[in-house]
PDB file of C-alpha atoms in Angstrom:
ATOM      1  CA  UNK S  60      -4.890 154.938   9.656  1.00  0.00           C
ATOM      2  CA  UNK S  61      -2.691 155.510  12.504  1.00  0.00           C
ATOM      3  CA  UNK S  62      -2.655 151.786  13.730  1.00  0.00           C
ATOM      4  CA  UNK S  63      -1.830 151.132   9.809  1.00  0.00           C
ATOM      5  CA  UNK S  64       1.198 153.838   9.908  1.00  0.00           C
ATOM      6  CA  UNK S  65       2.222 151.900  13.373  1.00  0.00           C
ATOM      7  CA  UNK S  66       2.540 148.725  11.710  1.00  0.00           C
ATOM      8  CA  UNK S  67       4.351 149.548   8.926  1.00  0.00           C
ATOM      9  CA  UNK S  68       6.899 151.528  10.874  1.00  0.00           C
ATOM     10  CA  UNK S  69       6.813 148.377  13.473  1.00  0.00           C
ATOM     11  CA  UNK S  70       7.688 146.163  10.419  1.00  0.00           C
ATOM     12  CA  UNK S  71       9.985 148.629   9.175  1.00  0.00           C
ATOM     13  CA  UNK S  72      12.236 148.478  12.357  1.00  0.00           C
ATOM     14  CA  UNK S  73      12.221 144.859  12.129  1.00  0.00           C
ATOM     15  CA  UNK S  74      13.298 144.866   9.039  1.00  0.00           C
ATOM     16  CA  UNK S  75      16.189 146.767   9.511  1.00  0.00           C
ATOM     17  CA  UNK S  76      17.539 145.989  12.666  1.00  0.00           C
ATOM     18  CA  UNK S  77      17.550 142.361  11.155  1.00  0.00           C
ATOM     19  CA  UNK S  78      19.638 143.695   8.270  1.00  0.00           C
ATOM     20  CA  UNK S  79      22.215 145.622  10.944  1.00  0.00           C
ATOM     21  CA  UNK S  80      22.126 142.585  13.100  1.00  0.00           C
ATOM     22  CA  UNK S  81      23.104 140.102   9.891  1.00  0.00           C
ATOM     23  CA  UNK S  82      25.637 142.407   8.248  1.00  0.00           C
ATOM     24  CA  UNK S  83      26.960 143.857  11.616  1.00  0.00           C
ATOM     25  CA  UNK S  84      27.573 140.228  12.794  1.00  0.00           C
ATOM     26  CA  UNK S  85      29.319 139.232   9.808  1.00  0.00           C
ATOM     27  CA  UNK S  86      31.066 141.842   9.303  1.00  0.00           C
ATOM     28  CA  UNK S  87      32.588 141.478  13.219  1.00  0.00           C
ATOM     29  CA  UNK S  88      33.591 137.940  12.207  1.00  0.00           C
ATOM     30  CA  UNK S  89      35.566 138.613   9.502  1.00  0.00           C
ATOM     31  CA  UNK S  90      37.055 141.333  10.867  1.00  0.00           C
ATOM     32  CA  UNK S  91      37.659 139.645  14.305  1.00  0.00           C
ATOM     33  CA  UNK S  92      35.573 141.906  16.756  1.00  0.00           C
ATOM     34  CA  UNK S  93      33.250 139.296  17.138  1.00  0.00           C
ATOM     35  CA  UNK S  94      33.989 138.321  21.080  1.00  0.00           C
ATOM     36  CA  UNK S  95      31.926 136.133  22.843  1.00  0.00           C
ATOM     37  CA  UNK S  96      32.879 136.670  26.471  1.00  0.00           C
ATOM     38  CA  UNK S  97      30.166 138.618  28.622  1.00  0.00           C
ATOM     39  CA  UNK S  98      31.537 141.713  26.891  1.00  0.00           C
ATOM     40  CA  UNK S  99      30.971 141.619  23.153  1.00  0.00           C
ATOM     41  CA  UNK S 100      31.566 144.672  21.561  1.00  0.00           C
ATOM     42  CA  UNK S 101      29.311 144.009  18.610  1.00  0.00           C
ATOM     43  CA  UNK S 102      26.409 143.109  21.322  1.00  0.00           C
ATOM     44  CA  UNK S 103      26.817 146.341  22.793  1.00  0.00           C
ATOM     45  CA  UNK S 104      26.862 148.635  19.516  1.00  0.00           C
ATOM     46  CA  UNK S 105      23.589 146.144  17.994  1.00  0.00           C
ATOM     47  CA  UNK S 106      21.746 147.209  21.880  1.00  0.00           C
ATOM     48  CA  UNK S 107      22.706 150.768  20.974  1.00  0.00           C
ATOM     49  CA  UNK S 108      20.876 150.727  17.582  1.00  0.00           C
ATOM     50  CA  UNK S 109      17.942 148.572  19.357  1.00  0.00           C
ATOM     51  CA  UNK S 110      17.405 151.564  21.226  1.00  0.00           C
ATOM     52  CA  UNK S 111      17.871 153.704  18.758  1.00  0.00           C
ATOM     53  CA  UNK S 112      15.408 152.433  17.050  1.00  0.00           C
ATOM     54  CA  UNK S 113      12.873 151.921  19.633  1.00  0.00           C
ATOM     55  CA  UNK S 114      13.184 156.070  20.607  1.00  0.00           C
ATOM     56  CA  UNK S 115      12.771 156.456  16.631  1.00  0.00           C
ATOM     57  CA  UNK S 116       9.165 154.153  16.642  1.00  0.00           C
ATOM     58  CA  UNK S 117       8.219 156.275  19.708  1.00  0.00           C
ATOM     59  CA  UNK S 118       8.981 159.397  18.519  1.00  0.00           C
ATOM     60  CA  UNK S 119       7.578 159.005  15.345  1.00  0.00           C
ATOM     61  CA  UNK S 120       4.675 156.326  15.791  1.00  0.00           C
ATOM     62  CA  UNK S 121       4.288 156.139  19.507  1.00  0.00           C
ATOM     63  CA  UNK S 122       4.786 153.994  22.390  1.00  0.00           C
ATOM     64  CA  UNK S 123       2.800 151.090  20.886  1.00  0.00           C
ATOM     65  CA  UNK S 124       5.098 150.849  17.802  1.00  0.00           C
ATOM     66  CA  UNK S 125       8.174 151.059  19.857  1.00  0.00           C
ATOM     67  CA  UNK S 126       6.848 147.509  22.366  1.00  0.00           C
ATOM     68  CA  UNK S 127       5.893 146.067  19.522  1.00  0.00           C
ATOM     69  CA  UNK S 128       9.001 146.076  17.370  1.00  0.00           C
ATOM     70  CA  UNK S 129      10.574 144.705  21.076  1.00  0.00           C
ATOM     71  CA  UNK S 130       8.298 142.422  21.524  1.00  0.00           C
ATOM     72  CA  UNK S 131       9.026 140.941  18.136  1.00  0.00           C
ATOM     73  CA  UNK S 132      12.596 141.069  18.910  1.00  0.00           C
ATOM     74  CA  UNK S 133      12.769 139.135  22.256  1.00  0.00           C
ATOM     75  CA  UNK S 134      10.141 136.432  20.966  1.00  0.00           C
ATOM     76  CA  UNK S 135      13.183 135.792  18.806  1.00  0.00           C
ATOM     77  CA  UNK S 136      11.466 137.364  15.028  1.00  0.00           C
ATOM     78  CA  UNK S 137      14.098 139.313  14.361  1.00  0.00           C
ATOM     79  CA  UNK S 138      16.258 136.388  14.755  1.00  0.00           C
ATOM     80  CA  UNK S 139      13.982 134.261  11.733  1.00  0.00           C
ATOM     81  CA  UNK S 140      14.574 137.314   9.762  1.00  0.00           C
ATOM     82  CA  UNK S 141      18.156 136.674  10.424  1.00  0.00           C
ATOM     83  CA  UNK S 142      18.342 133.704   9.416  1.00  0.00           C
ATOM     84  CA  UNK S 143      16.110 134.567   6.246  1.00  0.00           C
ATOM     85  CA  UNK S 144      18.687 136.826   5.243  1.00  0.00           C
ATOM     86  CA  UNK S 145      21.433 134.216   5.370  1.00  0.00           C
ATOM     87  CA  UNK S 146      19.517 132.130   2.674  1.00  0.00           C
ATOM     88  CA  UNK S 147      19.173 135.276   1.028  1.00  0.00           C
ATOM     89  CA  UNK S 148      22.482 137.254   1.173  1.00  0.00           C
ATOM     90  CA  UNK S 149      24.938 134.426   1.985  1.00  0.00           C
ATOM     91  CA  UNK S 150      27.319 137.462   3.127  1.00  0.00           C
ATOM     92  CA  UNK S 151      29.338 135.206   5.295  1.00  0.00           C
ATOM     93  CA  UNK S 152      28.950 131.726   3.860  1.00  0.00           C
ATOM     94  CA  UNK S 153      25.864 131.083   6.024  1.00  0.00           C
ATOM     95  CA  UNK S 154      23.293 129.505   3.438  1.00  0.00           C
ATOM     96  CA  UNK S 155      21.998 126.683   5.331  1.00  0.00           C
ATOM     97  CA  UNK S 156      22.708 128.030   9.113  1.00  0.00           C
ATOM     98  CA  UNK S 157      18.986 127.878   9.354  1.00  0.00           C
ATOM     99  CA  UNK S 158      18.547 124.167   9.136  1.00  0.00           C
ATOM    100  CA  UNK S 159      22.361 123.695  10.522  1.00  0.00           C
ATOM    101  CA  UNK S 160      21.304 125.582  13.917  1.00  0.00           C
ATOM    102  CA  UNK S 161      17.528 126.063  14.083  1.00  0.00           C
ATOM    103  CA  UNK S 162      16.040 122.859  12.357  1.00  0.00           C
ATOM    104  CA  UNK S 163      18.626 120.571  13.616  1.00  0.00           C
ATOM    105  CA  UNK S 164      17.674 121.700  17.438  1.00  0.00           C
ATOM    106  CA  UNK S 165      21.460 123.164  17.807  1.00  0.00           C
ATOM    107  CA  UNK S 166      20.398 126.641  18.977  1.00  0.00           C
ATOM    108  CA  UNK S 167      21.816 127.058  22.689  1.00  0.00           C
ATOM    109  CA  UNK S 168      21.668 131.284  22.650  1.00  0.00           C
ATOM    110  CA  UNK S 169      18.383 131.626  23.091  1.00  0.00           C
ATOM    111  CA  UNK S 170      18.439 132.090  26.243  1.00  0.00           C
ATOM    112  CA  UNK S 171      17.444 135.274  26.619  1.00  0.00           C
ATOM    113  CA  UNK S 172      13.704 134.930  25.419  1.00  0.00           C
ATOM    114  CA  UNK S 173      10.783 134.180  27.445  1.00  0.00           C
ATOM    115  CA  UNK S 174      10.940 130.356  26.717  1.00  0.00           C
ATOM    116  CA  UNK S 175      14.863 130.845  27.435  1.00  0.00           C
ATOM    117  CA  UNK S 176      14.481 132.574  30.758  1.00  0.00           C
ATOM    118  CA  UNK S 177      11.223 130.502  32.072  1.00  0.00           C
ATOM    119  CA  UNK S 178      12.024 127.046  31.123  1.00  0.00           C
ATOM    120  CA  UNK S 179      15.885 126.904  30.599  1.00  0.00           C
ATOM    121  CA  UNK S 180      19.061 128.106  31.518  1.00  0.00           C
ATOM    122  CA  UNK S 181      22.190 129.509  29.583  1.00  0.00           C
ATOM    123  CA  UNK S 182      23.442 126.766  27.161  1.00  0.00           C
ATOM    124  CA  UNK S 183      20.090 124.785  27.170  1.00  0.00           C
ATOM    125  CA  UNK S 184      19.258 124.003  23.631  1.00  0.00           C
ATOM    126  CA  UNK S 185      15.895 125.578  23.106  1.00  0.00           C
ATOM    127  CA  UNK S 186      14.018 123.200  20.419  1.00  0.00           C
ATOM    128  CA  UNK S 187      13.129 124.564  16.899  1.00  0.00           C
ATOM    129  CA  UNK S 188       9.303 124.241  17.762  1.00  0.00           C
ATOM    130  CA  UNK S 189       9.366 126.292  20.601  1.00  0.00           C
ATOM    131  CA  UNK S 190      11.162 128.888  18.708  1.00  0.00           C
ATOM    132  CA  UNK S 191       8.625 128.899  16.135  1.00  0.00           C
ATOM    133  CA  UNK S 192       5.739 129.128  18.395  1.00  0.00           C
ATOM    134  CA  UNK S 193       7.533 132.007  20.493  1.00  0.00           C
ATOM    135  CA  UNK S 194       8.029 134.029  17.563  1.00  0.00           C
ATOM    136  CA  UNK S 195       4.416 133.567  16.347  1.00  0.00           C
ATOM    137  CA  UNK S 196       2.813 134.214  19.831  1.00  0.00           C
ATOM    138  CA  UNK S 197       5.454 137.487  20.181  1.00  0.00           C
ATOM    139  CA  UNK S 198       4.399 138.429  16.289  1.00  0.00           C
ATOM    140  CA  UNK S 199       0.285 138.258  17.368  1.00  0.00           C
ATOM    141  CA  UNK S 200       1.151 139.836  20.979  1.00  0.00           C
ATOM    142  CA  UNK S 201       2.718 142.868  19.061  1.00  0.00           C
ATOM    143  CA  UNK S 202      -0.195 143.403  16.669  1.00  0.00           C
ATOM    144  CA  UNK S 203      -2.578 142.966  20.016  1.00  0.00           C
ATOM    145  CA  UNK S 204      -0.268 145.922  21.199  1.00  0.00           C
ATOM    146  CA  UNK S 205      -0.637 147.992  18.328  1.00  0.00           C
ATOM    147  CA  UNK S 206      -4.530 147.593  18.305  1.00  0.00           C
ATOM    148  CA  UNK S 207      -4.753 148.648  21.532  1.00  0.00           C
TER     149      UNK S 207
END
């Protein structure tokens, strides 16, 4: 029961720091926050809720909740979810960024993954199959975590 109530809060978190991270981001483009020099005030105040949310999961579920829903993160799932939501929402004219940026091998932020940091450097284009296969591996690492 308590590895159940772990995953669902795990999910839960992705969720919604998806949803902040698609509507926050939009939001800062329309409005003209978005800045995309090293210091990007939207970045900082989306790293503020990650953490948020991680103390949350571990307060509430435990330390395996709170890796997990990182783990997800920086294996780049929340960023699918993303992209889900711009098919879904279309908030800021985005319907179609997935196949624009992902499937079309445009996707040069990645960086920051494990792929990103092992096998590239900032501004490498990471390919579309090797995002897919990080998120998957990152999705089965965090359930590992939360049977543990």
């Amino acid at each position: 029961m308590e590895i159940m109530i772990s995953l669902i809060y795990t999910v839960a978190a992705v969720i919604v720091f998806a949803l902040f991270d698609y509507f926050g981001f939009n939001v800062s483009l329309k409005r003209g926050w978005a800045d995309f020099s090293n210091f990007n005030k939207y970045r900082v105040v989306q790293g503020l809720f990650q953490l948020i949310l991680t103390v949350l999961l571990f307060y509430f579920s435990g330390w395996r909740a709170a890796i997990a829903f990182n783990i997800i993160w920086w294996t780049w799932g929340c960023d699918f979810l993303f992209y889900l939501y711009c098919e879904v929402f279309n908030y800021g004219n985005d319907r179609g960024n997935f196949r624009k940026e992902v499937k079309s091998n445009s996707v040069k932020w990645a960086w920051w993954t494990p792929y990103g940091l092992l096998f590239t450097k900032k501004g490498d284009v990471i390919k579309y199959r090797k995002l897919v296969w990080q998120a998957v591996l990152g999705t089965l690492g965090a359930v590992v975590v939360l049977l543990i």
